[in-house]
Tab-separated table of C-alpha atoms and ligand atoms in Angstrom:
chain	number	residue	atom	x	y	z
A	1	UNK	CA	29.623	13.356	-30.078
A	2	UNK	CA	27.192	10.638	-31.130
A	3	UNK	CA	28.323	9.328	-34.532
A	4	UNK	CA	25.366	6.943	-34.986
A	5	UNK	CA	23.189	8.195	-37.877
A	6	UNK	CA	20.010	9.953	-36.741
A	7	UNK	CA	17.632	7.391	-38.282
A	8	UNK	CA	19.419	4.568	-36.417
A	9	UNK	CA	19.313	6.472	-33.121
A	10	UNK	CA	15.563	6.840	-33.565
A	11	UNK	CA	15.122	3.220	-34.579
A	12	UNK	CA	17.028	2.212	-31.411
A	13	UNK	CA	14.741	4.477	-29.403
A	14	UNK	CA	11.689	2.579	-30.708
A	15	UNK	CA	13.402	-0.790	-30.266
A	16	UNK	CA	14.019	0.073	-26.615
A	17	UNK	CA	10.351	1.003	-26.255
A	18	UNK	CA	9.325	-2.366	-27.709
A	19	UNK	CA	11.809	-4.220	-25.549
A	20	UNK	CA	10.572	-2.538	-22.353
A	21	UNK	CA	6.926	-3.157	-23.266
A	22	UNK	CA	6.049	0.554	-23.673
A	23	UNK	CA	5.114	-0.308	-27.249
A	24	UNK	CA	3.293	-3.625	-27.359
A	25	UNK	CA	2.693	-6.181	-30.095
A	26	UNK	CA	-0.280	-5.116	-32.209
A	27	UNK	CA	0.062	-1.413	-31.346
A	28	UNK	CA	0.460	1.137	-34.080
A	29	UNK	CA	3.757	2.950	-34.491
A	30	UNK	CA	3.385	6.763	-34.743
A	31	UNK	CA	2.734	7.711	-38.378
A	32	UNK	CA	5.537	9.071	-40.584
A	33	UNK	CA	4.028	12.569	-40.307
A	34	UNK	CA	3.808	12.400	-36.500
A	35	UNK	CA	7.353	11.068	-36.309
A	36	UNK	CA	8.582	14.003	-38.405
A	37	UNK	CA	6.792	16.434	-36.101
A	38	UNK	CA	7.709	14.769	-32.828
A	39	UNK	CA	11.384	14.280	-33.565
A	40	UNK	CA	11.867	17.244	-35.919
A	41	UNK	CA	13.288	15.012	-38.678
A	42	UNK	CA	12.895	15.014	-42.439
A	43	UNK	CA	10.556	12.734	-44.403
A	44	UNK	CA	13.466	10.583	-45.589
A	45	UNK	CA	14.790	10.080	-42.016
A	46	UNK	CA	11.330	9.039	-40.764
A	47	UNK	CA	10.969	6.593	-43.659
A	48	UNK	CA	14.437	5.175	-42.950
A	49	UNK	CA	13.476	4.636	-39.284
A	50	UNK	CA	10.521	2.512	-40.373
A	51	UNK	CA	12.695	0.535	-42.823
A	52	UNK	CA	15.254	-0.114	-40.105
A	53	UNK	CA	12.516	-1.398	-37.776
A	54	UNK	CA	11.096	-3.550	-40.566
A	55	UNK	CA	14.562	-4.994	-41.182
A	56	UNK	CA	14.755	-5.875	-37.496
A	57	UNK	CA	11.490	-7.758	-37.907
A	58	UNK	CA	9.508	-5.713	-35.396
A	59	UNK	CA	7.340	-3.754	-37.814
A	60	UNK	CA	4.589	-4.883	-40.056
A	61	UNK	CA	3.231	-2.489	-42.705
A	62	UNK	CA	-0.517	-2.865	-43.236
A	63	UNK	CA	-1.782	-1.255	-46.450
A	64	UNK	CA	-3.852	1.908	-45.881
A	65	UNK	CA	-3.655	1.389	-42.135
A	66	UNK	CA	-0.101	2.081	-40.973
A	67	UNK	CA	2.847	0.388	-39.337
A	68	UNK	CA	2.177	-2.040	-36.495
A	69	UNK	CA	4.489	-3.605	-33.932
A	70	UNK	CA	4.985	-7.299	-34.284
A	71	UNK	CA	6.926	-9.639	-32.030
A	72	UNK	CA	10.052	-11.033	-33.712
A	73	UNK	CA	11.561	-14.289	-32.512
A	74	UNK	CA	14.366	-12.403	-30.874
A	75	UNK	CA	14.928	-8.694	-30.603
A	76	UNK	CA	18.332	-7.456	-31.752
A	77	UNK	CA	20.513	-6.182	-28.973
A	78	UNK	CA	20.589	-2.391	-28.665
A	79	UNK	CA	23.608	-0.495	-29.947
A	80	UNK	CA	25.982	0.039	-27.031
A	81	UNK	CA	25.564	3.356	-25.268
A	82	UNK	CA	27.700	4.983	-22.604
A	83	UNK	CA	27.004	2.996	-19.426
A	84	UNK	CA	24.831	4.693	-16.798
A	85	UNK	CA	26.274	5.080	-13.292
A	86	UNK	CA	25.460	2.096	-11.060
A	87	UNK	CA	22.839	2.594	-8.323
A	88	UNK	CA	24.186	2.889	-4.829
A	89	UNK	CA	22.669	-0.347	-3.607
A	90	UNK	CA	23.839	0.126	-0.054
A	91	UNK	CA	20.873	2.460	0.455
A	92	UNK	CA	18.480	-0.324	-0.370
A	93	UNK	CA	19.802	-3.382	1.424
A	94	UNK	CA	17.856	-4.907	4.286
A	95	UNK	CA	14.119	-5.326	4.383
A	96	UNK	CA	13.666	-3.219	1.242
A	97	UNK	CA	15.513	-5.809	-0.775
A	98	UNK	CA	13.522	-8.639	0.763
A	99	UNK	CA	10.194	-6.871	0.170
A	100	UNK	CA	11.138	-5.707	-3.322
A	101	UNK	CA	12.098	-9.255	-4.293
A	102	UNK	CA	8.684	-10.485	-3.188
A	103	UNK	CA	6.771	-7.635	-4.838
A	104	UNK	CA	8.724	-7.877	-8.098
A	105	UNK	CA	8.304	-11.650	-8.324
A	106	UNK	CA	4.554	-11.100	-7.828
A	107	UNK	CA	4.432	-8.419	-10.521
A	108	UNK	CA	6.187	-10.669	-13.010
A	109	UNK	CA	3.822	-13.579	-12.377
A	110	UNK	CA	0.366	-14.018	-13.860
A	111	UNK	CA	-1.832	-13.866	-10.779
A	112	UNK	CA	-5.118	-15.754	-10.799
A	113	UNK	CA	-5.950	-15.466	-7.121
A	114	UNK	CA	-4.484	-12.779	-4.909
A	115	UNK	CA	-4.401	-13.509	-1.176
A	116	UNK	CA	-1.653	-10.937	-0.594
A	117	UNK	CA	-3.898	-7.901	-0.717
A	118	UNK	CA	-5.218	-6.176	2.408
A	119	UNK	CA	-7.917	-4.412	0.365
A	120	UNK	CA	-11.513	-5.498	-0.011
A	121	UNK	CA	-12.646	-6.699	-3.430
A	122	UNK	CA	-13.591	-3.666	-5.590
A	123	UNK	CA	-17.255	-4.713	-5.674
A	124	UNK	CA	-17.480	-4.220	-1.898
A	125	UNK	CA	-16.690	-0.496	-2.171
A	126	UNK	CA	-19.421	2.080	-3.004
A	127	UNK	CA	-17.790	2.932	-6.317
A	128	UNK	CA	-20.969	3.987	-8.134
A	129	UNK	CA	-21.885	6.486	-5.406
A	130	UNK	CA	-18.383	7.918	-5.459
A	131	UNK	CA	-18.466	8.130	-9.248
A	132	UNK	CA	-21.815	9.997	-9.119
A	133	UNK	CA	-20.429	12.364	-6.501
A	134	UNK	CA	-17.385	13.076	-8.622
A	135	UNK	CA	-19.465	13.802	-11.701
A	136	UNK	CA	-21.771	16.063	-9.678
A	137	UNK	CA	-18.862	17.959	-8.126
A	138	UNK	CA	-17.290	18.573	-11.507
A	139	UNK	CA	-20.571	19.617	-13.097
A	140	UNK	CA	-21.025	22.350	-10.495
A	141	UNK	CA	-17.460	23.493	-10.365
A	142	UNK	CA	-15.055	22.900	-13.247
A	143	UNK	CA	-12.548	25.193	-11.542
A	144	UNK	CA	-11.716	22.170	-9.358
A	145	UNK	CA	-9.384	21.014	-12.090
A	146	UNK	CA	-7.916	24.425	-12.700
A	147	UNK	CA	-6.947	25.463	-9.177
A	148	UNK	CA	-4.527	23.952	-6.679
A	149	UNK	CA	-6.084	23.002	-3.346
A	150	UNK	CA	-4.697	24.114	0.009
A	151	UNK	CA	-1.766	22.202	1.508
A	152	UNK	CA	-3.850	20.854	4.408
A	153	UNK	CA	-6.715	19.713	2.197
A	154	UNK	CA	-10.401	20.448	1.849
A	155	UNK	CA	-11.791	22.014	5.020
A	156	UNK	CA	-15.210	20.279	4.776
A	157	UNK	CA	-13.488	16.885	4.733
A	158	UNK	CA	-11.227	17.839	7.633
A	159	UNK	CA	-14.276	18.878	9.686
A	160	UNK	CA	-16.029	15.611	8.837
A	161	UNK	CA	-13.020	13.538	9.880
A	162	UNK	CA	-12.741	15.435	13.161
A	163	UNK	CA	-16.473	14.926	13.844
A	164	UNK	CA	-16.323	11.208	13.031
A	165	UNK	CA	-13.300	10.779	15.337
A	166	UNK	CA	-15.515	11.848	18.264
A	167	UNK	CA	-17.242	8.440	18.063
A	168	UNK	CA	-13.972	6.805	19.108
A	169	UNK	CA	-13.560	9.449	21.829
A	170	UNK	CA	-10.785	11.097	19.863
A	171	UNK	CA	-10.420	14.868	19.670
A	172	UNK	CA	-8.779	16.052	16.475
A	173	UNK	CA	-8.925	19.784	15.738
A	174	UNK	CA	-9.998	20.163	12.067
A	175	UNK	CA	-7.520	22.983	11.516
A	176	UNK	CA	-4.727	20.626	12.646
A	177	UNK	CA	-5.566	17.829	10.237
A	178	UNK	CA	-3.616	17.462	6.992
A	179	UNK	CA	-5.108	15.356	4.191
A	180	UNK	CA	-2.419	13.084	2.743
A	181	UNK	CA	-1.739	10.578	0.019
A	182	UNK	CA	-2.841	7.633	2.170
A	183	UNK	CA	-1.492	6.558	5.536
A	184	UNK	CA	1.835	5.999	3.783
A	185	UNK	CA	2.387	9.716	3.319
A	186	UNK	CA	0.963	10.480	6.765
A	187	UNK	CA	3.493	8.170	8.457
A	188	UNK	CA	6.331	9.470	6.292
A	189	UNK	CA	5.458	13.015	7.354
A	190	UNK	CA	5.180	12.053	11.022
A	191	UNK	CA	8.591	10.409	10.963
A	192	UNK	CA	10.204	13.241	9.059
A	193	UNK	CA	8.752	15.734	11.538
A	194	UNK	CA	10.144	14.081	14.659
A	195	UNK	CA	13.281	12.173	13.642
A	196	UNK	CA	16.570	12.614	11.840
A	197	UNK	CA	18.421	9.994	9.792
A	198	UNK	CA	20.235	7.625	12.155
A	199	UNK	CA	17.631	7.927	14.943
A	200	UNK	CA	16.065	4.790	16.362
A	201	UNK	CA	12.375	4.042	15.911
A	202	UNK	CA	10.573	1.095	17.496
A	203	UNK	CA	7.824	-0.926	15.829
A	204	UNK	CA	5.704	-3.917	16.702
A	205	UNK	CA	7.062	-7.265	15.596
A	206	UNK	CA	5.717	-8.489	13.255
A	207	UNK	CA	4.516	-5.343	11.540
A	208	UNK	CA	3.269	-4.164	8.150
A	209	UNK	CA	6.244	-4.390	5.786
A	210	UNK	CA	5.417	-0.975	4.297
A	211	UNK	CA	6.342	0.616	7.629
A	212	UNK	CA	9.719	-1.140	7.624
A	213	UNK	CA	10.300	0.116	4.100
A	214	UNK	CA	9.462	3.692	5.101
A	215	UNK	CA	11.873	3.508	8.041
A	216	UNK	CA	14.641	2.168	5.865
A	217	UNK	CA	14.032	4.774	3.171
A	218	UNK	CA	14.426	7.504	5.811
A	219	UNK	CA	17.688	5.947	7.087
A	220	UNK	CA	16.176	5.249	10.494
A	221	UNK	CA	17.298	2.422	12.754
A	222	UNK	CA	14.547	-0.031	13.654
A	223	UNK	CA	13.986	-1.852	16.928
A	224	UNK	CA	11.310	-4.537	16.898
A	225	UNK	CA	9.187	-5.055	20.007
A	226	UNK	CA	7.295	-8.367	20.291
A	227	UNK	CA	3.537	-8.222	19.832
A	228	UNK	CA	0.859	-10.873	20.285
A	229	UNK	CA	-2.249	-11.627	18.269
A	230	UNK	CA	-4.351	-11.108	21.416
A	231	UNK	CA	-3.322	-7.816	22.967
A	232	UNK	CA	-0.791	-6.405	20.506
A	233	UNK	CA	2.416	-4.763	21.662
A	234	UNK	CA	4.147	-6.367	24.645
A	235	UNK	CA	4.359	-3.477	27.103
A	236	UNK	CA	6.867	-5.091	29.450
A	237	UNK	CA	9.244	-5.634	26.547
A	238	UNK	CA	8.714	-2.044	25.476
A	239	UNK	CA	9.358	-0.759	28.976
A	240	UNK	CA	12.637	-2.675	29.116
A	241	UNK	CA	13.628	-1.184	25.796
A	242	UNK	CA	12.762	2.372	26.778
A	243	UNK	CA	14.813	1.994	29.960
A	244	UNK	CA	17.798	0.740	27.943
A	245	UNK	CA	20.772	2.788	26.751
A	246	UNK	CA	19.491	3.513	23.249
A	247	UNK	CA	17.149	6.532	23.030
A	248	UNK	CA	14.026	5.610	21.077
A	249	UNK	CA	12.861	8.675	19.204
A	250	UNK	CA	9.494	7.327	18.078
A	251	UNK	CA	7.310	4.239	18.211
A	252	UNK	CA	4.817	3.274	15.487
A	253	UNK	CA	1.849	1.255	16.724
A	254	UNK	CA	-1.265	-0.093	14.997
A	255	UNK	CA	-3.495	-0.472	18.083
A	256	UNK	CA	-6.733	-1.561	16.398
A	257	UNK	CA	-6.501	-4.517	13.984
A	258	UNK	CA	-2.744	-4.672	13.774
A	259	UNK	CA	-1.347	-5.728	10.398
A	260	UNK	CA	-0.624	-8.672	10.157
A	261	UNK	CA	-1.692	-9.890	13.641
A	262	UNK	CA	-5.217	-8.471	13.708
A	263	UNK	CA	-4.720	-7.744	17.424
A	264	UNK	CA	-6.594	-5.083	19.355
A	265	UNK	CA	-4.952	-3.459	22.345
A	266	UNK	CA	-7.188	-3.374	25.427
A	267	UNK	CA	-7.968	0.123	26.736
A	268	UNK	CA	-5.771	-0.365	29.814
A	269	UNK	CA	-2.811	-1.203	27.566
A	270	UNK	CA	-3.487	1.789	25.333
A	271	UNK	CA	-3.510	4.106	28.350
A	272	UNK	CA	-0.313	2.583	29.758
A	273	UNK	CA	1.439	2.729	26.394
A	274	UNK	CA	0.645	6.418	25.922
A	275	UNK	CA	1.896	7.199	29.433
A	276	UNK	CA	5.087	5.163	28.992
A	277	UNK	CA	5.972	6.930	25.757
A	278	UNK	CA	5.319	10.351	27.255
A	279	UNK	CA	7.548	9.523	30.256
A	280	UNK	CA	10.414	8.473	27.988
A	281	UNK	CA	10.073	11.291	25.447
A	282	UNK	CA	9.288	8.796	22.727
A	283	UNK	CA	6.838	10.163	20.183
A	284	UNK	CA	3.984	7.745	19.627
A	285	UNK	CA	2.845	7.472	16.003
A	286	UNK	CA	-0.559	5.849	15.842
A	287	UNK	CA	-1.484	4.058	12.611
A	288	UNK	CA	-5.280	3.733	12.611
A	289	UNK	CA	-5.617	2.413	9.061
A	290	UNK	CA	-8.076	-0.326	10.070
A	291	UNK	CA	-10.021	1.280	12.955
A	292	UNK	CA	-13.253	1.566	10.962
A	293	UNK	CA	-13.188	-2.141	10.148
A	294	UNK	CA	-13.338	-3.289	13.786
A	295	UNK	CA	-16.349	-5.503	14.187
A	296	UNK	CA	-17.847	-4.039	17.395
A	297	UNK	CA	-21.013	-2.029	17.964
A	298	UNK	CA	-19.113	0.892	19.472
A	299	UNK	CA	-15.927	2.218	17.840
A	300	UNK	CA	-12.870	1.366	19.926
A	301	UNK	CA	-10.774	4.042	21.555
A	302	UNK	CA	-7.632	5.251	19.847
A	303	UNK	CA	-4.251	5.937	21.432
A	304	UNK	CA	-4.889	9.601	20.713
A	305	UNK	CA	-7.875	9.415	23.086
A	306	UNK	CA	-5.527	8.618	25.998
A	307	UNK	CA	-3.035	11.314	25.067
A	308	UNK	CA	-2.763	14.018	27.739
A	309	UNK	CA	0.523	15.569	26.676
A	310	UNK	CA	0.100	15.949	22.917
A	311	UNK	CA	2.679	13.215	22.336
A	312	UNK	CA	0.613	11.078	19.923
A	313	UNK	CA	0.581	11.708	16.173
A	314	UNK	CA	-2.544	10.205	14.688
A	315	UNK	CA	-2.465	8.788	11.115
A	316	UNK	CA	-5.345	7.153	9.254
A	317	UNK	CA	-6.602	6.313	5.793
A	318	UNK	CA	-9.678	5.715	3.670
A	319	UNK	CA	-7.846	3.318	1.398
A	320	UNK	CA	-8.994	0.107	3.060
A	321	UNK	CA	-12.451	1.251	4.102
A	322	UNK	CA	-13.745	3.322	1.218
A	323	UNK	CA	-11.781	3.881	-1.967
A	324	UNK	CA	-8.278	2.478	-2.539
A	325	UNK	CA	-8.055	4.290	-5.863
A	326	UNK	CA	-8.414	7.726	-4.295
A	327	UNK	CA	-5.391	7.336	-2.017
A	328	UNK	CA	-6.778	9.562	0.736
A	329	UNK	CA	-5.377	9.541	4.241
A	330	UNK	CA	-4.846	12.080	6.997
A	331	UNK	CA	-2.577	13.076	9.851
A	332	UNK	CA	-3.263	14.995	13.023
A	333	UNK	CA	0.136	15.893	14.370
A	334	UNK	CA	-0.779	18.131	17.351
A	335	UNK	CA	2.171	20.275	18.316
A	336	UNK	CA	4.074	19.161	15.207
A	337	UNK	CA	1.296	20.357	12.918
A	338	UNK	CA	3.171	23.372	11.509
A	339	UNK	CA	6.213	21.267	10.699
A	340	UNK	CA	4.072	18.566	9.090
A	341	UNK	CA	2.273	21.201	7.021
A	342	UNK	CA	5.613	22.596	5.848
A	343	UNK	CA	6.900	19.111	4.989
A	344	UNK	CA	3.692	18.264	3.120
A	345	UNK	CA	3.979	21.492	1.159
A	346	UNK	CA	7.566	20.835	0.150
A	347	UNK	CA	6.983	17.146	-0.540
A	348	UNK	CA	3.828	17.071	-2.625
A	349	UNK	CA	1.597	20.171	-2.011
A	350	UNK	CA	-2.071	19.670	-1.266
A	351	UNK	CA	-3.890	16.510	-2.364
A	352	UNK	CA	-6.116	16.597	-5.421
A	353	UNK	CA	-9.514	18.100	-4.551
A	354	UNK	CA	-12.082	16.167	-6.583
A	355	UNK	CA	-11.685	12.924	-4.602
A	356	UNK	CA	-11.889	14.823	-1.325
A	357	UNK	CA	-15.211	16.363	-2.334
A	358	UNK	CA	-16.597	13.048	-3.567
A	359	UNK	CA	-15.840	11.245	-0.288
A	360	UNK	CA	-17.040	14.185	1.855
A	361	UNK	CA	-20.330	14.152	0.011
A	362	UNK	CA	-20.780	10.481	0.900
A	363	UNK	CA	-19.336	10.565	4.411
A	364	UNK	CA	-21.694	13.306	5.566
A	365	UNK	CA	-24.760	11.149	4.868
A	366	UNK	CA	-26.114	8.336	7.114
A	367	UNK	CA	-25.472	5.990	4.176
A	368	UNK	CA	-21.791	5.996	5.067
A	369	UNK	CA	-22.306	4.385	8.485
A	370	UNK	CA	-24.762	1.926	6.934
A	371	UNK	CA	-22.215	1.060	4.275
A	372	UNK	CA	-19.482	0.478	6.890
A	373	UNK	CA	-21.772	-1.763	8.968
A	374	UNK	CA	-22.560	-3.820	5.864
A	375	UNK	CA	-18.886	-4.051	4.913
A	376	UNK	CA	-17.903	-5.236	8.415
A	377	UNK	CA	-20.589	-7.940	8.332
A	378	UNK	CA	-19.470	-9.115	4.903
A	379	UNK	CA	-15.850	-9.296	6.038
A	380	UNK	CA	-16.822	-11.272	9.142
A	381	UNK	CA	-18.418	-13.910	6.910
A	382	UNK	CA	-15.466	-13.950	4.503
A	383	UNK	CA	-12.930	-14.330	7.330
A	384	UNK	CA	-14.892	-17.231	8.825
A	385	UNK	CA	-15.153	-19.013	5.467
A	386	UNK	CA	-11.462	-18.564	4.757
A	387	UNK	CA	-10.291	-19.741	8.153
A	388	UNK	CA	-12.545	-22.802	7.987
A	389	UNK	CA	-11.050	-23.690	4.609
A	390	UNK	CA	-7.490	-23.113	5.845
A	391	UNK	CA	-8.152	-25.411	8.794
A	392	UNK	CA	-9.499	-28.026	6.380
A	393	UNK	CA	-6.839	-27.858	3.654
A	394	UNK	CA	-3.576	-26.844	5.372
A	395	UNK	CA	-1.358	-29.377	7.183
A	396	UNK	CA	-2.063	-30.442	10.761
A	397	UNK	CA	-0.266	-28.088	13.112
A	398	UNK	CA	-1.324	-24.932	11.228
A	399	UNK	CA	-2.912	-22.214	13.358
A	400	UNK	CA	-4.882	-19.159	12.258
A	401	UNK	CA	-5.716	-15.894	14.041
A	402	UNK	CA	-9.334	-14.866	14.646
A	403	UNK	CA	-9.250	-11.094	14.377
A	404	UNK	CA	-12.270	-9.051	15.397
A	405	UNK	CA	-12.495	-7.321	12.043
A	406	UNK	CA	-10.605	-6.446	8.895
A	407	UNK	CA	-9.385	-8.478	5.968
A	408	UNK	CA	-6.313	-10.262	7.279
A	409	UNK	CA	-5.502	-13.675	8.705
A	410	UNK	CA	-2.067	-14.473	10.092
A	411	UNK	CA	-1.329	-18.122	9.582
A	412	UNK	CA	1.370	-20.031	11.437
A	413	UNK	CA	2.548	-23.130	9.567
A	414	UNK	CA	4.318	-26.056	11.216
A	415	UNK	CA	7.943	-25.015	11.802
A	416	UNK	CA	9.398	-27.211	9.072
A	417	UNK	CA	7.764	-25.026	6.385
A	418	UNK	CA	9.512	-22.063	4.793
A	419	UNK	CA	7.118	-19.252	3.939
A	420	UNK	CA	9.436	-18.008	1.176
A	421	UNK	CA	9.530	-21.409	-0.535
A	422	UNK	CA	5.742	-21.599	-0.124
A	423	UNK	CA	5.368	-18.107	-1.649
A	424	UNK	CA	7.448	-19.027	-4.725
A	425	UNK	CA	5.690	-22.366	-5.264
A	426	UNK	CA	2.260	-20.718	-4.981
A	427	UNK	CA	3.288	-18.009	-7.429
A	428	UNK	CA	4.173	-20.652	-10.016
A	429	UNK	CA	0.489	-21.628	-10.128
A	430	UNK	CA	-0.765	-18.023	-10.082
A	431	UNK	CA	-1.595	-17.704	-6.376
A	432	UNK	CA	-0.168	-14.764	-4.453
A	433	UNK	CA	0.360	-14.813	-0.678
A	434	UNK	CA	2.432	-12.654	1.683
A	435	UNK	CA	5.346	-14.580	3.222
A	436	UNK	CA	5.957	-13.909	6.924
A	437	UNK	CA	9.616	-12.986	6.322
A	438	UNK	CA	8.736	-9.523	5.009
A	439	UNK	CA	6.973	-8.492	8.220
A	440	UNK	CA	10.186	-8.336	10.229
A	441	UNK	CA	13.899	-7.779	9.853
A	442	UNK	CA	14.413	-10.950	11.920
A	443	UNK	CA	13.751	-14.490	10.780
A	444	UNK	CA	11.124	-15.132	13.456
A	445	UNK	CA	8.238	-15.292	11.006
A	446	UNK	CA	9.775	-17.481	8.314
A	447	UNK	CA	7.006	-20.072	8.769
A	448	UNK	CA	4.088	-17.611	8.786
A	449	UNK	CA	1.966	-16.300	5.934
A	450	UNK	CA	-0.566	-13.496	5.751
A	451	UNK	CA	-3.750	-14.344	3.892
A	452	UNK	CA	-6.150	-11.602	2.766
A	453	UNK	CA	-9.907	-12.250	2.967
A	454	UNK	CA	-11.097	-9.162	1.103
A	455	UNK	CA	-12.887	-11.070	-1.672
A	456	UNK	CA	-16.231	-12.887	-1.386
A	457	UNK	CA	-15.733	-16.628	-0.937
A	458	UNK	CA	-16.164	-18.528	-4.209
A	459	UNK	CA	-15.332	-21.900	-5.800
A	460	UNK	CA	-12.242	-20.242	-7.318
A	461	UNK	CA	-10.996	-19.187	-3.878
A	462	UNK	CA	-11.821	-22.578	-2.408
A	463	UNK	CA	-9.855	-24.282	-5.165
A	464	UNK	CA	-6.901	-21.935	-4.653
A	465	UNK	CA	-6.840	-22.727	-0.922
A	466	UNK	CA	-6.946	-26.440	-1.702
A	467	UNK	CA	-3.991	-25.933	-4.044
A	468	UNK	CA	-2.082	-24.076	-1.321
A	469	UNK	CA	-2.778	-26.983	1.038
A	470	UNK	CA	-1.460	-29.441	-1.553
A	471	UNK	CA	1.715	-27.379	-2.062
A	472	UNK	CA	2.370	-27.377	1.682
A	473	UNK	CA	1.761	-31.091	2.029
A	474	UNK	CA	4.089	-31.792	-0.912
A	475	UNK	CA	6.767	-29.731	0.855
A	476	UNK	CA	6.783	-32.121	3.764
B	501	PLP	C1	-1.004	-0.897	8.897
B	501	PLP	C2	-0.919	-0.170	7.602
B	501	PLP	N1	-0.473	1.090	7.596
B	501	PLP	C3	-0.382	1.787	6.454
B	501	PLP	C4	-0.745	1.248	5.253
B	501	PLP	C5	-0.650	2.061	4.000
B	501	PLP	O1	-1.861	2.701	3.855
B	501	PLP	P1	-2.258	3.565	2.576
B	501	PLP	O2	-2.631	2.624	1.505
B	501	PLP	O3	-3.389	4.389	3.078
B	501	PLP	O4	-1.080	4.408	2.216
B	501	PLP	C6	-1.215	-0.064	5.199
B	501	PLP	C7	-1.563	-0.681	3.925
B	501	PLP	O5	-1.747	-1.874	3.803
B	501	PLP	C8	-1.309	-0.790	6.411
B	501	PLP	O6	-1.739	-2.054	6.442
């Protein structure tokens, strides 16, 4: 039984909220009346809570206005409570820990310039059009907010996605598409549909750290297959692996604008890869997150295009190309569709409908293609400006990829540099970069960094790149 008086328990509750930042300096504490209602306590208890908080120095009473949080020099330590069970950290060791350390350090820092993002700057997205479409959709149909959508998503959007895929010679049946919470959910679903914990899954090396995190969270074993910035996955290495003793249940590949390499697999390689996987019963999971950002007149083919045996699961996303805030992606899982639909239903049900309608409304007009063409051109200019500046400011011996689209540059520093040390030094001056170490479970990329070019070039960006150059030169 808790013997701490009720008013002190409540005061501790508010102290914890202040300590964790849920209640911030300058914010108003709930009024005495609201406190009585919310916590079902008497007037005298609520008043005592406020007194206790005042005594701790965290509350300031302002006449006729209320009680406001103020920052004391030091917050008193909370009264001891029964200790919570420790987390089983063994589930999180490995790349998760490495990535989490990087992400947490970034969250704690005050970021002035962010080169770690793969997104475009918000002003490059058609946000006003999407806002208008949302308002229009809601005006015509308020029931959108009152009814749950279907598990697979809005059928108009699924038809549109299937029709657009035809341009890259990809046949996706609309009734076998499931709208997801980004490519992240699509890939999670694909993996859950075809693997069990303990199975082995191959990935390109280096690869997007988010994929490594997903694999680890599903207790899958990871094999990394070398990939180059020119043609992507090394097929000879893959062939050797598939002929080896360890069955490889699935392979995740980003064939067009690989993250972080920016590579594009030639058609012949795509065809050979699909055939190889089919021959070895390895399910091929295609991550086409960046396909629409490829800077060519004609859309490039997908792996799904070369698939003759329904062995490719296609995953894609609108989060880099259209609206990161809407978190829309999709999966076309072919013969695994029913299982994916069941998993989606049990995991999160159908995605929220309003965003799906707003993007459909835009995507079915010619403005969408025009917008994408404009975005690709803008990114081409931004990439060129950034790589010129990197060549100018970074130490001799640095090399930079020249991807044919997208927002990412993969930068190799002279071997003596540590990307982790570089990351931490840059963070100290408010500049965020992605250290190469998080793109692999090996240490092969410890002198690489990924630099995002999603924002229009500006004096602020130029200055930040100069600063990065100075940090590197100071490191030796
Ligand atoms: C290659 C790749 N796949 C998947 C994702 C995750 O996509 P989403 O934001 O749509 O979940 C990203 C995000 O950066 C990515 O680069």
